[in-house]
Tab-separated table of C-alpha atoms in Angstrom:
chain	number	residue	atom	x	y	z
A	26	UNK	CA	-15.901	3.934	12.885
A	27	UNK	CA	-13.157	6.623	13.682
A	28	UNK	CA	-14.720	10.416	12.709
A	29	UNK	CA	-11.874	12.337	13.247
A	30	UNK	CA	-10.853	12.576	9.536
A	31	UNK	CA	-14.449	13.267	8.207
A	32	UNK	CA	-14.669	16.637	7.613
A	33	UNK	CA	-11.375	16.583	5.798
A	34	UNK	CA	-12.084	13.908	3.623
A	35	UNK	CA	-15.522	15.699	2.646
A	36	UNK	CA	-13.574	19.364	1.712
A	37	UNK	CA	-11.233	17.167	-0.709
A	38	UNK	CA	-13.753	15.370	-2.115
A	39	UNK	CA	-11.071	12.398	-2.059
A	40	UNK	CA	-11.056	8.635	-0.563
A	41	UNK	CA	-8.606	7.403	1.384
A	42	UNK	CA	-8.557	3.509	0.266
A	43	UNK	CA	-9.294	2.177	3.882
A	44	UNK	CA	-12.805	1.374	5.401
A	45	UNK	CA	-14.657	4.507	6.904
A	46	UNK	CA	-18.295	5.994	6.788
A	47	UNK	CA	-17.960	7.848	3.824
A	48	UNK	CA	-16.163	5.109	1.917
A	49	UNK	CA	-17.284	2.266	0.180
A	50	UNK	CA	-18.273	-0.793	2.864
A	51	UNK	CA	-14.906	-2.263	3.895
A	52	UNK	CA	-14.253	-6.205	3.282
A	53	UNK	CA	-16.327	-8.589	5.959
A	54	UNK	CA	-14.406	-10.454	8.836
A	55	UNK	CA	-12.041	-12.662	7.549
A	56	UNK	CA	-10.772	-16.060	8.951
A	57	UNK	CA	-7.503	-16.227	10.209
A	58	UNK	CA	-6.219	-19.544	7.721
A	59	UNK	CA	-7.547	-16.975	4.466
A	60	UNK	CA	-4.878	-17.693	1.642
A	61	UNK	CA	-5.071	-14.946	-0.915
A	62	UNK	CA	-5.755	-16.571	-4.229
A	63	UNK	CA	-2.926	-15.166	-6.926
A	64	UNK	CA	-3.971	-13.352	-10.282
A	65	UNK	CA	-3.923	-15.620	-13.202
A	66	UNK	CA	-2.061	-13.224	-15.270
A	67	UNK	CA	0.481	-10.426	-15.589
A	68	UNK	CA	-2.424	-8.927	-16.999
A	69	UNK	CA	-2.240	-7.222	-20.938
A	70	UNK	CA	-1.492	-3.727	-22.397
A	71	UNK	CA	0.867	-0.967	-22.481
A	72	UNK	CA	3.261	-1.506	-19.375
A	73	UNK	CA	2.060	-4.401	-18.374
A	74	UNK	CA	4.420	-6.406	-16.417
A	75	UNK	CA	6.180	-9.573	-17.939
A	76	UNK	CA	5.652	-12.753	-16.878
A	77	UNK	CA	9.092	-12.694	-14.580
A	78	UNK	CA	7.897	-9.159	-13.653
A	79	UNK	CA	4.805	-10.469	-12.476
A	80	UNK	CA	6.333	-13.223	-10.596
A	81	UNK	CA	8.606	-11.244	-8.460
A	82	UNK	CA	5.408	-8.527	-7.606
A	83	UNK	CA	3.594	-10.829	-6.610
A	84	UNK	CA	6.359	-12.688	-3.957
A	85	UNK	CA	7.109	-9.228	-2.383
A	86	UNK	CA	3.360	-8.136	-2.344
A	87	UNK	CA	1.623	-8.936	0.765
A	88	UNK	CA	-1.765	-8.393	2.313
A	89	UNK	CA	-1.956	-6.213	5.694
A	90	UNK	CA	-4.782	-7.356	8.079
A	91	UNK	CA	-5.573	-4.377	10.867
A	92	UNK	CA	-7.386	-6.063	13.650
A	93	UNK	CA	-8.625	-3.467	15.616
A	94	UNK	CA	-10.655	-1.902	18.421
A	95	UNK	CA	-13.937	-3.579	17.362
A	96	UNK	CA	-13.130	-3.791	13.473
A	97	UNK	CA	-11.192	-5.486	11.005
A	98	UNK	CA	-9.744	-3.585	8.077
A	99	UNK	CA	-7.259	-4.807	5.205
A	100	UNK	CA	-4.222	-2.995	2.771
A	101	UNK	CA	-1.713	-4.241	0.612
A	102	UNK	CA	1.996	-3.681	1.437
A	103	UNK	CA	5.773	-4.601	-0.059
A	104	UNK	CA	8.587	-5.869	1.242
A	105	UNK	CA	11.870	-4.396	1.562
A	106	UNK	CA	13.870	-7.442	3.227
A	107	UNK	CA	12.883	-10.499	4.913
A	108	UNK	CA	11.719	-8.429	7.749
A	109	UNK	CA	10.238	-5.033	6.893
A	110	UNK	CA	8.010	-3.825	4.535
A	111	UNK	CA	6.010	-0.562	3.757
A	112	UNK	CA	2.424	0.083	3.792
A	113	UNK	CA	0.240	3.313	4.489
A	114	UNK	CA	-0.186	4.979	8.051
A	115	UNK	CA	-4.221	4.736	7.526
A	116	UNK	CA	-3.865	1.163	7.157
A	117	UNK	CA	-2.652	0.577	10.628
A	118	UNK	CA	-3.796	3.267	12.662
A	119	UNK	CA	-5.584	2.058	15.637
A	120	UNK	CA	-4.764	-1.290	15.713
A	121	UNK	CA	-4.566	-3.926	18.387
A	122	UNK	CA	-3.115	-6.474	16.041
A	123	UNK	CA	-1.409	-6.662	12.644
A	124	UNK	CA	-1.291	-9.597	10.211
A	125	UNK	CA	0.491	-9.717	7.416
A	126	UNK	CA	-0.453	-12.313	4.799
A	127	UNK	CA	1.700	-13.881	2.166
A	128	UNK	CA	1.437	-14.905	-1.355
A	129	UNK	CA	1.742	-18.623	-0.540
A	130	UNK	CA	-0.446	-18.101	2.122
A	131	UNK	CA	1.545	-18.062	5.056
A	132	UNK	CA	0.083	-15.595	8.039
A	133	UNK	CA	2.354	-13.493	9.922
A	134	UNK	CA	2.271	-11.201	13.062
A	135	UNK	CA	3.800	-7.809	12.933
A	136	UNK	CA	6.207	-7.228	15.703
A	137	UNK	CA	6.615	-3.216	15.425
A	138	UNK	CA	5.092	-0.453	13.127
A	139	UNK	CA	6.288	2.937	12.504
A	140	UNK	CA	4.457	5.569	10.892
A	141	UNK	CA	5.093	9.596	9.282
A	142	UNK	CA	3.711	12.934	9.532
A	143	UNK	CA	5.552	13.162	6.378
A	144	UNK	CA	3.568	11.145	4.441
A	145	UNK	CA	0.716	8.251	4.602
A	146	UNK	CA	3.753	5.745	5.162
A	147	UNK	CA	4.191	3.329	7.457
A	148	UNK	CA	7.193	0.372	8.035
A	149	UNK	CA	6.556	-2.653	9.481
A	150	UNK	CA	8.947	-5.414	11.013
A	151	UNK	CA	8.301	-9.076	11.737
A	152	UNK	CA	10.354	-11.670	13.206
A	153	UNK	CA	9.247	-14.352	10.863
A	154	UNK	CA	10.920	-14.033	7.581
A	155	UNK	CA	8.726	-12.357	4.562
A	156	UNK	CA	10.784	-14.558	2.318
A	157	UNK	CA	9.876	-14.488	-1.292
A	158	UNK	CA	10.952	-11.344	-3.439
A	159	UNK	CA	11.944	-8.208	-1.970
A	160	UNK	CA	11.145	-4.460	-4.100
A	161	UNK	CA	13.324	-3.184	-6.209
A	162	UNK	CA	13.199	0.299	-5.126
A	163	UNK	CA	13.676	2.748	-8.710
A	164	UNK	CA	16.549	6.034	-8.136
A	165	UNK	CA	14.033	8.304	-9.544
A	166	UNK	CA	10.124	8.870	-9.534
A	167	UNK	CA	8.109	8.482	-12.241
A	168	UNK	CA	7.483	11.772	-14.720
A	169	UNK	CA	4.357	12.779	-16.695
A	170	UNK	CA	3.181	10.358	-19.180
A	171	UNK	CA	4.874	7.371	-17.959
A	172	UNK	CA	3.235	3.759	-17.561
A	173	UNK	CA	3.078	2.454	-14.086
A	174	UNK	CA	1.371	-0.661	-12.889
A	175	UNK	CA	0.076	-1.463	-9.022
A	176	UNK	CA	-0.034	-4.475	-7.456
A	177	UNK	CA	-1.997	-5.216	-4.621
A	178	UNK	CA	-5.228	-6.732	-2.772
A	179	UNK	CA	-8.357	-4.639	-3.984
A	180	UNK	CA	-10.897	-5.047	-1.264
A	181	UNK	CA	-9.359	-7.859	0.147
A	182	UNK	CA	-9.783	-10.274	-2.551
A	183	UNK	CA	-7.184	-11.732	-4.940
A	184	UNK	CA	-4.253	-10.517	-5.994
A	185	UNK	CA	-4.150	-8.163	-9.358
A	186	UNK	CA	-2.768	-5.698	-11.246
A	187	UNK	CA	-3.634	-2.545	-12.608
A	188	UNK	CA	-2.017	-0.100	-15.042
A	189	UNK	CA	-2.472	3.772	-15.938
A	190	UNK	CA	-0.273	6.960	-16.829
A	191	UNK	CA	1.038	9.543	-14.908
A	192	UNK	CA	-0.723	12.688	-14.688
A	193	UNK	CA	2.007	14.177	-13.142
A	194	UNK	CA	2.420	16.228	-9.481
A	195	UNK	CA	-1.048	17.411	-7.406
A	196	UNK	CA	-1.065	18.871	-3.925
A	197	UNK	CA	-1.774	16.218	-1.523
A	198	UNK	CA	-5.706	15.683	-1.576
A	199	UNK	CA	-5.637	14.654	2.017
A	200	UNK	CA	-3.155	16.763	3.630
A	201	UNK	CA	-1.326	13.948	4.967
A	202	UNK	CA	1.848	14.995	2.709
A	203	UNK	CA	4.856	17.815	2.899
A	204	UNK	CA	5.175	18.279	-0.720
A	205	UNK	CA	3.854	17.075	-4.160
A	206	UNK	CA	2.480	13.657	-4.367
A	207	UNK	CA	1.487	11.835	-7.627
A	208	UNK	CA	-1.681	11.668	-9.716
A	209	UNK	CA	-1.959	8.346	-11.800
A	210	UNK	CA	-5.011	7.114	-13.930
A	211	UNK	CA	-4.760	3.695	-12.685
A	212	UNK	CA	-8.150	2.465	-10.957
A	213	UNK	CA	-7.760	1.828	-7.322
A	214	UNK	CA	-10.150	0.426	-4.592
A	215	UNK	CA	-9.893	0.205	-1.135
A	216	UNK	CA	-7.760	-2.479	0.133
A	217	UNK	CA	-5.218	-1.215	-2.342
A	218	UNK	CA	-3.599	1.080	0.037
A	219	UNK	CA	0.100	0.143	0.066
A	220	UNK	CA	0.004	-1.526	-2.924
A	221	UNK	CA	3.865	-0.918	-4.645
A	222	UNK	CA	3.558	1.415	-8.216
A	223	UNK	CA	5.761	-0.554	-10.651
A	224	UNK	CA	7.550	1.190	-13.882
A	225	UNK	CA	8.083	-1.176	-16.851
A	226	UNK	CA	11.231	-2.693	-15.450
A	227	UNK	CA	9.261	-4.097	-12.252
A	228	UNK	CA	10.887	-1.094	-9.872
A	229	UNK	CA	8.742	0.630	-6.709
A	230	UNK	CA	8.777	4.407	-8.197
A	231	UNK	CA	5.841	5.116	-5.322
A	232	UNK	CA	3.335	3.523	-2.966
A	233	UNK	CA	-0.521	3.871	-3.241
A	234	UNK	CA	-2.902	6.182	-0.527
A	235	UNK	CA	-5.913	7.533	-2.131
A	236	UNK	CA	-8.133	8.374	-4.807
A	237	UNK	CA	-10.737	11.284	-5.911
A	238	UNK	CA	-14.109	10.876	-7.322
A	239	UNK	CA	-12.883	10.787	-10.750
A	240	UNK	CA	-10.787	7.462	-9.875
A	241	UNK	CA	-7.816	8.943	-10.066
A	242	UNK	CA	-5.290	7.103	-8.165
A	243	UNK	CA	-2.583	9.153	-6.051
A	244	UNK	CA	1.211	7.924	-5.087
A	245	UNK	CA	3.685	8.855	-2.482
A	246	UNK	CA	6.438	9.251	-4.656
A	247	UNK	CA	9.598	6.989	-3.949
A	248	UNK	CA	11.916	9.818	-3.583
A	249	UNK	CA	9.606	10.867	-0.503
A	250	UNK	CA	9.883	7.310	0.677
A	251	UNK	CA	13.746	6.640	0.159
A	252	UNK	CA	13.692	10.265	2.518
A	253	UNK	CA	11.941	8.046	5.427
A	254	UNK	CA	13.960	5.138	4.884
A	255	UNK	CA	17.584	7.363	5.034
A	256	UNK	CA	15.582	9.250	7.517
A	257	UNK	CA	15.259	7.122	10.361
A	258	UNK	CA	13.742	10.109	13.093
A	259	UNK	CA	10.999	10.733	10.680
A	260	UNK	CA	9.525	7.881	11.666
A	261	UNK	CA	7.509	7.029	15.475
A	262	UNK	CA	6.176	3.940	16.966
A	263	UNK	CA	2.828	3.015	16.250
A	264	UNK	CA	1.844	2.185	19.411
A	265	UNK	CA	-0.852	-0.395	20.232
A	266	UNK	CA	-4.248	0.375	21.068
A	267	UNK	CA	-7.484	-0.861	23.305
């Protein structure tokens, strides 16, 4: 497993949601025909997504397969169009390979990958359409005390939904951020990294990285991501590796 990040990880007492020693044991090898198995419900509470809500997170949701340099790692990610969609930069770093896997359970290859110093972003293109439902990206970012639900692939497995309240702006934990991110109370695991943050009306108003010991979940907020997408020399190849 890569090292490099260790020490920093340790000194902010924080987890970034992707498979490393000090994290909780990332998912197993997975076959290549895996079809994620869909969440049998919007799920129930304050902010929970409606049914339609539900519907359309869960076309433009996908889930990101790194295969690496002698591992195998997994994420969530969004898409924007039929041919790009956002994830994090720790999902995809070092990778030989990536696979993007559908709702319907359709398996994709990634054709490039871009990634930040900005922020723990990354966009991917294929040349096989996404298809499905594409994000509805919100104006604004989300403000103390609202409801937010994300949508993603926790450890690899099915596809659900979680929902919690904004805390409000924190320092990044991780140092992978210019500027503010977002601290949320929804409960993340790894292999939610890249999972979209929803407001009520079904709009992206961030993107999932980490958490801290106290299972607080932090966001790069969408204004920070609506930067990189305007921003087109913010971003750099990701280039292949082994």
């Amino acid at each position: 497993m890569r090292s490099r990040s260790v020490a920093a990880l340790v000194a902010a007492c924080t987890l970034a949601l992707s498979g490393c020693s000090l994290l909780p044991d990332a998912p197993g090898s997975l076959p290549t025909n895996f079809v994620p198995a869909p969440s049998v419900s919007p799920g129930e509470g304050p902010g929970a997504l409606s049914p339609d809500g539900f519907t359309a997170a869960q076309r433009m949701t996908v889930r990101v397969r790194n295969v690496g340099c002698g591992f195998i790692s997994t994420g969530t990610g969004f898409a924007l169009d039929a041919h790009t969609l956002v994830t994090n930069r720790h999902v995809i770093e070092d990778t030989k390979k990536i696979q993007v896997q559908t709702y319907d359970g359709r398996s994709i290859n990634a054709t490039t990958a871009s990634t930040t110093t900005v922020a723990d972003i990354a966009i991917i293109t294929t040349e096989e359409s996404l298809g499905g439902t594409f994000a509805n990206v919100a104006r604004q970012d989300p403000v103390e005390s609202d409801v937010v639900t994300v949508v993603g692939y926790p450890k690899g497995g099915r596809l659900s939904t979680v929902s919690g309240i904004v805390l409000g702006e924190s320092p990044d934990p991780l140092g992978s951020a210019i500027g503010a991110v977002l601290a949320t109370t929804a409960t993340v695991e790894p292999g939610s990294s890249g999972s979209p943050v929803l407001d009520e009306d079904g709009r992206v108003v961030g993107v999932v990285y980490a958490k801290n010991k106290s299972n607080q979940s932090f966001i790069v907020p969408v204004s920070t991501l609506k930067t990189l997408l305007d921003e087109t020399s913010l971003l750099v190849p990701e280039a292949a590796q082994c």
